[in-house]
mmCIF file of N, CA and C in Angstrom:
data_model
loop_
_atom_site.group_PDB
_atom_site.id
_atom_site.type_symbol
_atom_site.label_atom_id
_atom_site.label_comp_id
_atom_site.label_asym_id
_atom_site.label_seq_id
_atom_site.Cartn_x
_atom_site.Cartn_y
_atom_site.Cartn_z
ATOM 1 N N MET A 1 0.815 -1.198 0.000
ATOM 2 C CA MET A 1 0.000 0.000 0.000
ATOM 3 C C MET A 1 0.856 1.258 0.000
ATOM 4 N N ARG A 2 2.020 1.162 0.608
ATOM 5 C CA ARG A 2 2.888 2.340 0.691
ATOM 6 C C ARG A 2 3.390 2.754 -0.683
ATOM 7 N N LYS A 3 3.669 1.785 -1.524
ATOM 8 C CA LYS A 3 4.085 2.117 -2.892
ATOM 9 C C LYS A 3 2.917 2.709 -3.678
ATOM 10 N N ALA A 4 1.723 2.197 -3.430
ATOM 11 C CA ALA A 4 0.529 2.760 -4.082
ATOM 12 C C ALA A 4 0.318 4.201 -3.649
ATOM 13 N N LEU A 5 0.614 4.494 -2.392
ATOM 14 C CA LEU A 5 0.510 5.866 -1.898
ATOM 15 C C LEU A 5 1.489 6.775 -2.637
ATOM 16 N N VAL A 6 2.697 6.298 -2.847
ATOM 17 C CA VAL A 6 3.685 7.094 -3.589
ATOM 18 C C VAL A 6 3.201 7.319 -5.021
ATOM 19 N N VAL A 7 2.649 6.290 -5.639
ATOM 20 C CA VAL A 7 2.163 6.415 -7.021
ATOM 21 C C VAL A 7 1.031 7.433 -7.117
ATOM 22 N N VAL A 8 0.056 7.350 -6.215
ATOM 23 C CA VAL A 8 -1.085 8.266 -6.296
ATOM 24 C C VAL A 8 -0.658 9.700 -5.974
ATOM 25 N N THR A 9 0.316 9.884 -5.092
ATOM 26 C CA THR A 9 0.784 11.249 -4.839
ATOM 27 C C THR A 9 1.574 11.794 -6.033
ATOM 28 N N THR A 10 2.267 10.924 -6.737
ATOM 29 C CA THR A 10 2.967 11.341 -7.957
ATOM 30 C C THR A 10 1.964 11.756 -9.028
ATOM 31 N N VAL A 11 0.915 10.986 -9.187
ATOM 32 C CA VAL A 11 -0.136 11.328 -10.144
ATOM 33 C C VAL A 11 -0.814 12.643 -9.741
ATOM 34 N N SER A 12 -1.009 12.844 -8.452
ATOM 35 C CA SER A 12 -1.595 14.094 -7.970
ATOM 36 C C SER A 12 -0.717 15.286 -8.317
ATOM 37 N N LEU A 13 0.570 15.155 -8.118
ATOM 38 C CA LEU A 13 1.485 16.236 -8.481
ATOM 39 C C LEU A 13 1.390 16.550 -9.969
ATOM 40 N N PHE A 14 1.331 15.515 -10.771
ATOM 41 C CA PHE A 14 1.198 15.692 -12.220
ATOM 42 C C PHE A 14 -0.121 16.404 -12.551
ATOM 43 N N ALA A 15 -1.193 16.056 -11.854
ATOM 44 C CA ALA A 15 -2.492 16.702 -12.078
ATOM 45 C C ALA A 15 -2.414 18.184 -11.732
ATOM 46 N N TYR A 16 -1.701 18.527 -10.682
ATOM 47 C CA TYR A 16 -1.546 19.936 -10.321
ATOM 48 C C TYR A 16 -0.735 20.700 -11.368
ATOM 49 N N VAL A 17 0.293 20.066 -11.905
ATOM 50 C CA VAL A 17 1.061 20.701 -12.990
ATOM 51 C C VAL A 17 0.136 20.965 -14.176
ATOM 52 N N LEU A 18 -0.646 19.955 -14.549
ATOM 53 C CA LEU A 18 -1.594 20.130 -15.645
ATOM 54 C C LEU A 18 -2.618 21.217 -15.328
ATOM 55 N N GLN A 19 -3.013 21.325 -14.078
ATOM 56 C CA GLN A 19 -3.989 22.333 -13.673
ATOM 57 C C GLN A 19 -3.473 23.737 -13.979
ATOM 58 N N PHE A 20 -2.203 23.981 -13.708
ATOM 59 C CA PHE A 20 -1.621 25.284 -14.030
ATOM 60 C C PHE A 20 -1.530 25.481 -15.543
ATOM 61 N N VAL A 21 -1.195 24.440 -16.267
ATOM 62 C CA VAL A 21 -1.162 24.528 -17.732
ATOM 63 C C VAL A 21 -2.560 24.836 -18.263
ATOM 64 N N PHE A 22 -3.568 24.146 -17.755
ATOM 65 C CA PHE A 22 -4.944 24.378 -18.215
ATOM 66 C C PHE A 22 -5.425 25.788 -17.871
ATOM 67 N N ALA A 23 -4.964 26.339 -16.751
ATOM 68 C CA ALA A 23 -5.313 27.725 -16.407
ATOM 69 C C ALA A 23 -4.705 28.680 -17.425
ATOM 70 N N ALA A 24 -3.469 28.408 -17.813
ATOM 71 C CA ALA A 24 -2.817 29.254 -18.813
ATOM 72 C C ALA A 24 -3.507 29.126 -20.169
ATOM 73 N N VAL A 25 -3.919 27.919 -20.522
ATOM 74 C CA VAL A 25 -4.653 27.713 -21.779
ATOM 75 C C VAL A 25 -5.920 28.558 -21.777
ATOM 76 N N GLY A 26 -6.655 28.532 -20.673
ATOM 77 C CA GLY A 26 -7.876 29.323 -20.571
ATOM 78 C C GLY A 26 -7.599 30.812 -20.627
ATOM 79 N N ALA A 27 -6.532 31.239 -19.972
ATOM 80 C CA ALA A 27 -6.212 32.667 -19.922
ATOM 81 C C ALA A 27 -5.762 33.202 -21.277
ATOM 82 N N PHE A 28 -5.099 32.361 -22.073
ATOM 83 C CA PHE A 28 -4.545 32.845 -23.329
ATOM 84 C C PHE A 28 -5.365 32.447 -24.560
ATOM 85 N N THR A 29 -6.499 31.786 -24.369
ATOM 86 C CA THR A 29 -7.365 31.428 -25.495
ATOM 87 C C THR A 29 -8.020 32.689 -26.039
ATOM 88 N N LYS A 30 -7.908 32.887 -27.340
ATOM 89 C CA LYS A 30 -8.516 34.047 -27.997
ATOM 90 C C LYS A 30 -9.405 33.570 -29.131
ATOM 91 N N PRO A 31 -10.622 33.962 -29.246
ATOM 92 C CA PRO A 31 -11.368 34.709 -28.238
ATOM 93 C C PRO A 31 -11.747 33.782 -27.089
ATOM 94 N N ALA A 32 -11.752 34.350 -25.912
ATOM 95 C CA ALA A 32 -12.055 33.573 -24.713
ATOM 96 C C ALA A 32 -13.551 33.359 -24.601
ATOM 97 N N GLY A 33 -13.974 32.137 -24.772
ATOM 98 C CA GLY A 33 -15.393 31.801 -24.635
ATOM 99 C C GLY A 33 -15.645 31.098 -23.326
ATOM 100 N N ASP A 34 -16.862 30.610 -23.176
ATOM 101 C CA ASP A 34 -17.230 29.915 -21.938
ATOM 102 C C ASP A 34 -16.408 28.651 -21.724
ATOM 103 N N GLY A 35 -15.945 28.018 -22.794
ATOM 104 C CA GLY A 35 -15.214 26.761 -22.670
ATOM 105 C C GLY A 35 -13.718 26.923 -22.507
ATOM 106 N N ALA A 36 -13.232 28.157 -22.423
ATOM 107 C CA ALA A 36 -11.787 28.381 -22.349
ATOM 108 C C ALA A 36 -11.161 27.720 -21.119
ATOM 109 N N PHE A 37 -11.888 27.686 -20.032
ATOM 110 C CA PHE A 37 -11.371 27.108 -18.788
ATOM 111 C C PHE A 37 -11.982 25.743 -18.492
ATOM 112 N N ALA A 38 -12.531 25.071 -19.490
ATOM 113 C CA ALA A 38 -13.210 23.789 -19.266
ATOM 114 C C ALA A 38 -12.267 22.737 -18.679
ATOM 115 N N LEU A 39 -11.085 22.581 -19.263
ATOM 116 C CA LEU A 39 -10.134 21.580 -18.745
ATOM 117 C C LEU A 39 -9.692 21.933 -17.329
ATOM 118 N N HIS A 40 -9.497 23.209 -17.074
ATOM 119 C CA HIS A 40 -9.114 23.676 -15.744
ATOM 120 C C HIS A 40 -10.225 23.366 -14.732
ATOM 121 N N SER A 41 -11.453 23.601 -15.121
ATOM 122 C CA SER A 41 -12.588 23.353 -14.227
ATOM 123 C C SER A 41 -12.772 21.867 -13.929
ATOM 124 N N VAL A 42 -12.703 21.039 -14.962
ATOM 125 C CA VAL A 42 -12.894 19.593 -14.776
ATOM 126 C C VAL A 42 -11.781 19.015 -13.900
ATOM 127 N N THR A 43 -10.566 19.434 -14.169
ATOM 128 C CA THR A 43 -9.443 18.932 -13.372
ATOM 129 C C THR A 43 -9.579 19.359 -11.915
ATOM 130 N N GLY A 44 -9.953 20.624 -11.694
ATOM 131 C CA GLY A 44 -10.056 21.140 -10.336
ATOM 132 C C GLY A 44 -11.260 20.645 -9.565
ATOM 133 N N MET A 45 -12.357 20.368 -10.257
ATOM 134 C CA MET A 45 -13.584 19.983 -9.560
ATOM 135 C C MET A 45 -13.826 18.477 -9.527
ATOM 136 N N ALA A 46 -13.107 17.717 -10.344
ATOM 137 C CA ALA A 46 -13.337 16.270 -10.384
ATOM 138 C C ALA A 46 -12.047 15.466 -10.188
ATOM 139 N N VAL A 47 -11.044 15.725 -11.015
ATOM 140 C CA VAL A 47 -9.834 14.900 -10.996
ATOM 141 C C VAL A 47 -9.056 15.072 -9.689
ATOM 142 N N ILE A 48 -8.774 16.309 -9.314
ATOM 143 C CA ILE A 48 -7.988 16.557 -8.108
ATOM 144 C C ILE A 48 -8.722 16.084 -6.845
ATOM 145 N N PRO A 49 -10.021 16.361 -6.688
ATOM 146 C CA PRO A 49 -10.698 15.799 -5.505
ATOM 147 C C PRO A 49 -10.681 14.271 -5.468
ATOM 148 N N ALA A 50 -10.856 13.622 -6.620
ATOM 149 C CA ALA A 50 -10.816 12.150 -6.657
ATOM 150 C C ALA A 50 -9.436 11.639 -6.256
ATOM 151 N N LEU A 51 -8.395 12.272 -6.779
ATOM 152 C CA LEU A 51 -7.033 11.864 -6.410
ATOM 153 C C LEU A 51 -6.755 12.132 -4.931
ATOM 154 N N THR A 52 -7.309 13.211 -4.401
ATOM 155 C CA THR A 52 -7.135 13.509 -2.973
ATOM 156 C C THR A 52 -7.777 12.432 -2.117
ATOM 157 N N LEU A 53 -8.984 12.017 -2.479
ATOM 158 C CA LEU A 53 -9.656 10.959 -1.720
ATOM 159 C C LEU A 53 -8.899 9.637 -1.815
ATOM 160 N N LEU A 54 -8.364 9.334 -3.002
ATOM 161 C CA LEU A 54 -7.541 8.124 -3.158
ATOM 162 C C LEU A 54 -6.288 8.209 -2.289
ATOM 163 N N THR A 55 -5.684 9.384 -2.248
ATOM 164 C CA THR A 55 -4.484 9.576 -1.431
ATOM 165 C C THR A 55 -4.798 9.318 0.039
ATOM 166 N N VAL A 56 -5.907 9.870 0.511
ATOM 167 C CA VAL A 56 -6.297 9.660 1.912
ATOM 168 C C VAL A 56 -6.555 8.174 2.164
ATOM 169 N N LEU A 57 -7.264 7.521 1.260
ATOM 170 C CA LEU A 57 -7.549 6.093 1.406
ATOM 171 C C LEU A 57 -6.260 5.279 1.488
ATOM 172 N N PHE A 58 -5.340 5.520 0.560
ATOM 173 C CA PHE A 58 -4.082 4.777 0.564
ATOM 174 C C PHE A 58 -3.234 5.116 1.789
ATOM 175 N N ALA A 59 -3.288 6.358 2.255
ATOM 176 C CA ALA A 59 -2.542 6.731 3.466
ATOM 177 C C ALA A 59 -3.070 5.969 4.673
ATOM 178 N N VAL A 60 -4.382 5.842 4.772
ATOM 179 C CA VAL A 60 -4.976 5.098 5.883
ATOM 180 C C VAL A 60 -4.615 3.620 5.773
ATOM 181 N N LEU A 61 -4.750 3.056 4.572
ATOM 182 C CA LEU A 61 -4.427 1.638 4.378
ATOM 183 C C LEU A 61 -2.941 1.346 4.582
ATOM 184 N N ALA A 62 -2.096 2.340 4.305
ATOM 185 C CA ALA A 62 -0.649 2.168 4.498
ATOM 186 C C ALA A 62 -0.241 2.405 5.948
ATOM 187 N N LYS A 63 -1.228 2.695 6.793
ATOM 188 C CA LYS A 63 -0.978 2.961 8.213
ATOM 189 C C LYS A 63 0.003 4.114 8.390
ATOM 190 N N ALA A 64 -0.241 5.176 7.603
ATOM 191 C CA ALA A 64 0.578 6.380 7.692
ATOM 192 C C ALA A 64 0.269 7.089 9.011
ATOM 193 N N PRO A 65 1.210 7.875 9.510
ATOM 194 C CA PRO A 65 0.939 8.644 10.731
ATOM 195 C C PRO A 65 -0.248 9.594 10.518
ATOM 196 N N GLY A 66 -0.947 9.906 11.598
ATOM 197 C CA GLY A 66 -2.124 10.774 11.510
ATOM 198 C C GLY A 66 -1.829 12.117 10.874
ATOM 199 N N ARG A 67 -0.643 12.658 11.113
ATOM 200 C CA ARG A 67 -0.270 13.941 10.519
ATOM 201 C C ARG A 67 -0.269 13.846 8.992
ATOM 202 N N LEU A 68 0.252 12.750 8.456
ATOM 203 C CA LEU A 68 0.295 12.581 7.006
ATOM 204 C C LEU A 68 -1.104 12.373 6.434
ATOM 205 N N VAL A 69 -1.946 11.652 7.143
ATOM 206 C CA VAL A 69 -3.330 11.455 6.700
ATOM 207 C C VAL A 69 -4.059 12.800 6.672
ATOM 208 N N GLY A 70 -3.891 13.590 7.711
ATOM 209 C CA GLY A 70 -4.516 14.912 7.763
ATOM 210 C C GLY A 70 -3.998 15.820 6.675
ATOM 211 N N LEU A 71 -2.704 15.785 6.441
ATOM 212 C CA LEU A 71 -2.101 16.594 5.382
ATOM 213 C C LEU A 71 -2.612 16.151 4.017
ATOM 214 N N ALA A 72 -2.835 14.848 3.851
ATOM 215 C CA ALA A 72 -3.357 14.323 2.587
ATOM 216 C C ALA A 72 -4.790 14.789 2.338
ATOM 217 N N LEU A 73 -5.538 15.045 3.397
ATOM 218 C CA LEU A 73 -6.922 15.499 3.286
ATOM 219 C C LEU A 73 -7.021 17.000 3.020
ATOM 220 N N LEU A 74 -6.024 17.746 3.393
ATOM 221 C CA LEU A 74 -6.040 19.205 3.270
ATOM 222 C C LEU A 74 -6.322 19.720 1.850
ATOM 223 N N PRO A 75 -5.787 19.119 0.785
ATOM 224 C CA PRO A 75 -6.107 19.636 -0.552
ATOM 225 C C PRO A 75 -7.600 19.649 -0.883
ATOM 226 N N LEU A 76 -8.366 18.758 -0.272
ATOM 227 C CA LEU A 76 -9.804 18.759 -0.517
ATOM 228 C C LEU A 76 -10.426 20.068 -0.021
ATOM 229 N N GLY A 77 -10.031 20.511 1.162
ATOM 230 C CA GLY A 77 -10.500 21.792 1.675
ATOM 231 C C GLY A 77 -10.025 22.952 0.825
ATOM 232 N N LEU A 78 -8.797 22.853 0.331
ATOM 233 C CA LEU A 78 -8.266 23.922 -0.522
ATOM 234 C C LEU A 78 -9.001 23.985 -1.860
ATOM 235 N N VAL A 79 -9.464 22.836 -2.361
ATOM 236 C CA VAL A 79 -10.256 22.819 -3.595
ATOM 237 C C VAL A 79 -11.597 23.519 -3.369
ATOM 238 N N VAL A 80 -12.216 23.265 -2.230
ATOM 239 C CA VAL A 80 -13.476 23.947 -1.905
ATOM 240 C C VAL A 80 -13.230 25.457 -1.814
ATOM 241 N N LEU A 81 -12.140 25.839 -1.162
ATOM 242 C CA LEU A 81 -11.795 27.258 -1.069
ATOM 243 C C LEU A 81 -11.542 27.850 -2.453
ATOM 244 N N GLN A 82 -10.915 27.071 -3.342
ATOM 245 C CA GLN A 82 -10.684 27.537 -4.716
ATOM 246 C C GLN A 82 -11.996 27.900 -5.401
ATOM 247 N N ALA A 83 -12.967 27.017 -5.278
ATOM 248 C CA ALA A 83 -14.258 27.254 -5.922
ATOM 249 C C ALA A 83 -14.929 28.496 -5.345
ATOM 250 N N LEU A 84 -14.851 28.658 -4.030
ATOM 251 C CA LEU A 84 -15.455 29.833 -3.396
ATOM 252 C C LEU A 84 -14.763 31.121 -3.835
ATOM 253 N N ILE A 85 -13.443 31.094 -3.910
ATOM 254 C CA ILE A 85 -12.703 32.277 -4.371
ATOM 255 C C ILE A 85 -13.083 32.612 -5.809
ATOM 256 N N ALA A 86 -13.162 31.601 -6.674
ATOM 257 C CA ALA A 86 -13.521 31.838 -8.077
ATOM 258 C C ALA A 86 -14.929 32.423 -8.192
ATOM 259 N N MET A 87 -15.871 31.890 -7.428
ATOM 260 C CA MET A 87 -17.241 32.415 -7.477
ATOM 261 C C MET A 87 -17.295 33.857 -6.978
ATOM 262 N N LEU A 88 -16.571 34.139 -5.916
ATOM 263 C CA LEU A 88 -16.548 35.500 -5.383
ATOM 264 C C LEU A 88 -15.910 36.458 -6.384
ATOM 265 N N ALA A 89 -14.797 36.069 -6.969
ATOM 266 C CA ALA A 89 -14.123 36.928 -7.953
ATOM 267 C C ALA A 89 -15.023 37.197 -9.154
ATOM 268 N N ASN A 90 -15.733 36.165 -9.616
ATOM 269 C CA ASN A 90 -16.635 36.336 -10.764
ATOM 270 C C ASN A 90 -17.835 37.214 -10.432
ATOM 271 N N SER A 91 -18.209 37.270 -9.169
ATOM 272 C CA SER A 91 -19.368 38.086 -8.785
ATOM 273 C C SER A 91 -18.997 39.547 -8.562
ATOM 274 N N LEU A 92 -17.728 39.839 -8.425
ATOM 275 C CA LEU A 92 -17.285 41.210 -8.165
ATOM 276 C C LEU A 92 -16.999 41.944 -9.478
ATOM 277 N N THR A 93 -18.050 42.239 -10.196
ATOM 278 C CA THR A 93 -17.930 42.942 -11.475
ATOM 279 C C THR A 93 -18.668 44.272 -11.396
ATOM 280 N N ASP A 94 -18.418 45.119 -12.390
ATOM 281 C CA ASP A 94 -19.145 46.385 -12.431
ATOM 282 C C ASP A 94 -20.500 46.177 -13.106
ATOM 283 N N ALA A 95 -21.240 47.249 -13.298
ATOM 284 C CA ALA A 95 -22.598 47.173 -13.838
ATOM 285 C C ALA A 95 -22.649 46.551 -15.231
ATOM 286 N N SER A 96 -21.573 46.732 -16.011
ATOM 287 C CA SER A 96 -21.562 46.175 -17.371
ATOM 288 C C SER A 96 -21.011 44.753 -17.415
ATOM 289 N N GLY A 97 -20.643 44.203 -16.256
ATOM 290 C CA GLY A 97 -20.108 42.837 -16.209
ATOM 291 C C GLY A 97 -18.606 42.782 -16.352
ATOM 292 N N GLY A 98 -17.952 43.938 -16.371
ATOM 293 C CA GLY A 98 -16.498 43.980 -16.497
ATOM 294 C C GLY A 98 -15.804 43.767 -15.167
ATOM 295 N N SER A 99 -14.546 43.414 -15.235
ATOM 296 C CA SER A 99 -13.741 43.185 -14.035
ATOM 297 C C SER A 99 -13.530 44.480 -13.267
ATOM 298 N N THR A 100 -13.446 44.337 -11.957
ATOM 299 C CA THR A 100 -13.115 45.464 -11.094
ATOM 300 C C THR A 100 -11.761 45.191 -10.451
ATOM 301 N N PRO A 101 -11.064 46.231 -10.002
ATOM 302 C CA PRO A 101 -9.777 45.992 -9.336
ATOM 303 C C PRO A 101 -9.907 45.057 -8.125
ATOM 304 N N PHE A 102 -10.970 45.225 -7.354
ATOM 305 C CA PHE A 102 -11.157 44.350 -6.188
ATOM 306 C C PHE A 102 -11.412 42.910 -6.630
ATOM 307 N N GLY A 103 -12.218 42.744 -7.677
ATOM 308 C CA GLY A 103 -12.494 41.403 -8.195
ATOM 309 C C GLY A 103 -11.231 40.723 -8.705
ATOM 310 N N LEU A 104 -10.365 41.502 -9.353
ATOM 311 C CA LEU A 104 -9.105 40.942 -9.844
ATOM 312 C C LEU A 104 -8.166 40.588 -8.688
ATOM 313 N N THR A 105 -8.210 41.378 -7.627
ATOM 314 C CA THR A 105 -7.402 41.068 -6.440
ATOM 315 C C THR A 105 -7.862 39.753 -5.815
ATOM 316 N N VAL A 106 -9.177 39.583 -5.716
ATOM 317 C CA VAL A 106 -9.716 38.329 -5.187
ATOM 318 C C VAL A 106 -9.335 37.172 -6.108
ATOM 319 N N ALA A 107 -9.375 37.400 -7.419
ATOM 320 C CA ALA A 107 -8.982 36.353 -8.374
ATOM 321 C C ALA A 107 -7.525 35.961 -8.174
ATOM 322 N N GLY A 108 -6.689 36.916 -7.798
ATOM 323 C CA GLY A 108 -5.291 36.602 -7.509
ATOM 324 C C GLY A 108 -5.148 35.644 -6.340
ATOM 325 N N LEU A 109 -6.077 35.710 -5.399
ATOM 326 C CA LEU A 109 -6.066 34.771 -4.272
ATOM 327 C C LEU A 109 -6.309 33.338 -4.747
ATOM 328 N N HIS A 110 -7.021 33.200 -5.863
ATOM 329 C CA HIS A 110 -7.264 31.881 -6.457
ATOM 330 C C HIS A 110 -5.917 31.251 -6.844
ATOM 331 N N ALA A 111 -5.067 32.050 -7.478
ATOM 332 C CA ALA A 111 -3.747 31.547 -7.870
ATOM 333 C C ALA A 111 -2.883 31.261 -6.643
ATOM 334 N N LEU A 112 -2.932 32.145 -5.662
ATOM 335 C CA LEU A 112 -2.154 31.943 -4.442
ATOM 336 C C LEU A 112 -2.576 30.670 -3.715
ATOM 337 N N ASN A 113 -3.862 30.430 -3.627
ATOM 338 C CA ASN A 113 -4.367 29.217 -2.996
ATOM 339 C C ASN A 113 -3.910 27.974 -3.774
ATOM 340 N N GLY A 114 -3.858 28.083 -5.088
ATOM 341 C CA GLY A 114 -3.362 26.975 -5.905
ATOM 342 C C GLY A 114 -1.904 26.661 -5.610
ATOM 343 N N ILE A 115 -1.110 27.705 -5.417
ATOM 344 C CA ILE A 115 0.305 27.507 -5.085
ATOM 345 C C ILE A 115 0.438 26.832 -3.717
ATOM 346 N N ILE A 116 -0.380 27.263 -2.772
ATOM 347 C CA ILE A 116 -0.366 26.640 -1.445
ATOM 348 C C ILE A 116 -0.734 25.155 -1.563
ATOM 349 N N ALA A 117 -1.748 24.850 -2.374
ATOM 350 C CA ALA A 117 -2.167 23.457 -2.560
ATOM 351 C C ALA A 117 -1.034 22.613 -3.133
ATOM 352 N N VAL A 118 -0.290 23.173 -4.078
ATOM 353 C CA VAL A 118 0.847 22.437 -4.653
ATOM 354 C C VAL A 118 1.869 22.127 -3.561
ATOM 355 N N HIS A 119 2.154 23.088 -2.714
ATOM 356 C CA HIS A 119 3.118 22.854 -1.630
ATOM 357 C C HIS A 119 2.633 21.767 -0.678
ATOM 358 N N VAL A 120 1.348 21.732 -0.407
ATOM 359 C CA VAL A 120 0.793 20.684 0.454
ATOM 360 C C VAL A 120 0.962 19.321 -0.208
ATOM 361 N N VAL A 121 0.650 19.238 -1.499
ATOM 362 C CA VAL A 121 0.758 17.961 -2.218
ATOM 363 C C VAL A 121 2.219 17.510 -2.294
ATOM 364 N N VAL A 122 3.139 18.445 -2.460
ATOM 365 C CA VAL A 122 4.566 18.089 -2.439
ATOM 366 C C VAL A 122 4.942 17.516 -1.069
ATOM 367 N N ALA A 123 4.452 18.127 0.011
ATOM 368 C CA ALA A 123 4.742 17.628 1.356
ATOM 369 C C ALA A 123 4.156 16.238 1.561
ATOM 370 N N VAL A 124 2.951 16.008 1.062
ATOM 371 C CA VAL A 124 2.337 14.678 1.170
ATOM 372 C C VAL A 124 3.164 13.662 0.379
ATOM 373 N N HIS A 125 3.595 14.054 -0.815
ATOM 374 C CA HIS A 125 4.409 13.151 -1.642
ATOM 375 C C HIS A 125 5.726 12.818 -0.934
ATOM 376 N N GLN A 126 6.365 13.816 -0.345
ATOM 377 C CA GLN A 126 7.622 13.563 0.382
ATOM 378 C C GLN A 126 7.382 12.645 1.580
ATOM 379 N N GLY A 127 6.270 12.872 2.287
ATOM 380 C CA GLY A 127 5.942 11.992 3.412
ATOM 381 C C GLY A 127 5.674 10.568 2.964
ATOM 382 N N ALA A 128 5.001 10.425 1.824
ATOM 383 C CA ALA A 128 4.710 9.086 1.284
ATOM 384 C C ALA A 128 5.998 8.382 0.876
ATOM 385 N N ARG A 129 6.906 9.111 0.254
ATOM 386 C CA ARG A 129 8.182 8.506 -0.150
ATOM 387 C C ARG A 129 8.993 8.071 1.067
ATOM 388 N N LYS A 130 8.982 8.896 2.101
ATOM 389 C CA LYS A 130 9.708 8.547 3.324
ATOM 390 C C LYS A 130 9.100 7.314 3.984
ATOM 391 N N LEU A 131 7.766 7.259 3.984
ATOM 392 C CA LEU A 131 7.063 6.118 4.569
ATOM 393 C C LEU A 131 7.344 4.827 3.798
ATOM 394 N N ALA A 132 7.537 4.930 2.499
ATOM 395 C CA ALA A 132 7.741 3.750 1.650
ATOM 396 C C ALA A 132 9.173 3.218 1.695
ATOM 397 N N GLN A 133 10.088 4.005 2.241
ATOM 398 C CA GLN A 133 11.476 3.541 2.317
ATOM 399 C C GLN A 133 11.575 2.404 3.324
ATOM 400 N N PRO A 134 12.414 1.429 3.018
ATOM 401 C CA PRO A 134 12.563 0.329 3.978
ATOM 402 C C PRO A 134 13.189 0.840 5.283
ATOM 403 N N ALA A 135 12.783 0.219 6.358
ATOM 404 C CA ALA A 135 13.315 0.598 7.672
ATOM 405 C C ALA A 135 14.791 0.236 7.738
ATOM 406 N N PRO A 136 15.588 1.100 8.340
ATOM 407 C CA PRO A 136 17.017 0.778 8.434
ATOM 408 C C PRO A 136 17.241 -0.435 9.349
ATOM 409 N N VAL A 137 18.221 -1.213 8.988
ATOM 410 C CA VAL A 137 18.548 -2.400 9.772
ATOM 411 C C VAL A 137 19.204 -1.928 11.062
ATOM 412 N N ALA A 138 18.713 -2.435 12.149
ATOM 413 C CA ALA A 138 19.256 -2.044 13.454
ATOM 414 C C ALA A 138 20.647 -2.628 13.631
ATOM 415 N N ALA A 139 21.511 -1.842 14.180
ATOM 416 C CA ALA A 139 22.866 -2.323 14.449
ATOM 417 C C ALA A 139 22.829 -3.272 15.646
ATOM 418 N N THR A 140 23.544 -4.350 15.539
ATOM 419 C CA THR A 140 23.604 -5.329 16.614
ATOM 420 C C THR A 140 24.916 -5.136 17.365
ATOM 421 N N ARG A 141 24.794 -5.018 18.662
ATOM 422 C CA ARG A 141 25.995 -4.850 19.485
ATOM 423 C C ARG A 141 26.615 -6.218 19.729
ATOM 424 N N VAL A 142 27.902 -6.249 19.547
ATOM 425 C CA VAL A 142 28.648 -7.485 19.783
ATOM 426 C C VAL A 142 29.668 -7.197 20.877
ATOM 427 N N ALA A 143 29.627 -8.013 21.897
ATOM 428 C CA ALA A 143 30.583 -7.840 22.995
ATOM 429 C C ALA A 143 31.882 -8.519 22.636
ATOM 430 N N VAL A 144 32.984 -7.815 22.819
ATOM 431 C CA VAL A 144 34.296 -8.383 22.557
ATOM 432 C C VAL A 144 35.077 -8.323 23.849
ATOM 433 N N ARG A 145 35.600 -9.468 24.256
ATOM 434 C CA ARG A 145 36.370 -9.521 25.501
ATOM 435 C C ARG A 145 37.793 -9.078 25.222
ATOM 436 N N GLU A 146 38.371 -8.493 26.244
ATOM 437 C CA GLU A 146 39.747 -8.050 26.086
ATOM 438 C C GLU A 146 40.659 -9.249 25.889
ATOM 439 N N GLY A 147 41.577 -9.060 25.006
ATOM 440 C CA GLY A 147 42.536 -10.114 24.751
ATOM 441 C C GLY A 147 42.099 -11.073 23.663
ATOM 442 N N GLU A 148 40.831 -11.045 23.263
ATOM 443 C CA GLU A 148 40.366 -11.921 22.185
ATOM 444 C C GLU A 148 40.463 -11.164 20.866
ATOM 445 N N PRO A 149 40.763 -11.881 19.795
ATOM 446 C CA PRO A 149 40.793 -11.210 18.487
ATOM 447 C C PRO A 149 39.401 -10.750 18.086
ATOM 448 N N ALA A 150 39.339 -9.611 17.463
ATOM 449 C CA ALA A 150 38.046 -9.042 17.092
ATOM 450 C C ALA A 150 37.478 -9.659 15.871
#
């Protein structure tokens, strides 16, 4: 199970990398239509939460320490916060539906929260890799009497 935990955290990291790529695709699509952020939305609302739940499941099955299990669950809360930040930023428009400076500032928090989520997933991945390493062999003490060859 510990190796499976490492695999799922690696896949999660890859999903987060793709999430940033998909955000850039949406931002630079011209003309920007409703579907410009479709891949970003699907990855953030379905793929990443599913991988987070798998990570938590494998962490529990691998008998990971409670701190690692809790850390593995944290991205799920950050995904919920992402959605709330995006909804708030989209609602902060002027009368014509255009962006406002405050709305853009809130939208910047969306990116900041994403960066925080990546750092959490990296920490979970590092914890999973450490957990999967074989335990070091304990040194055995050998008593040697004086005068005997070692």
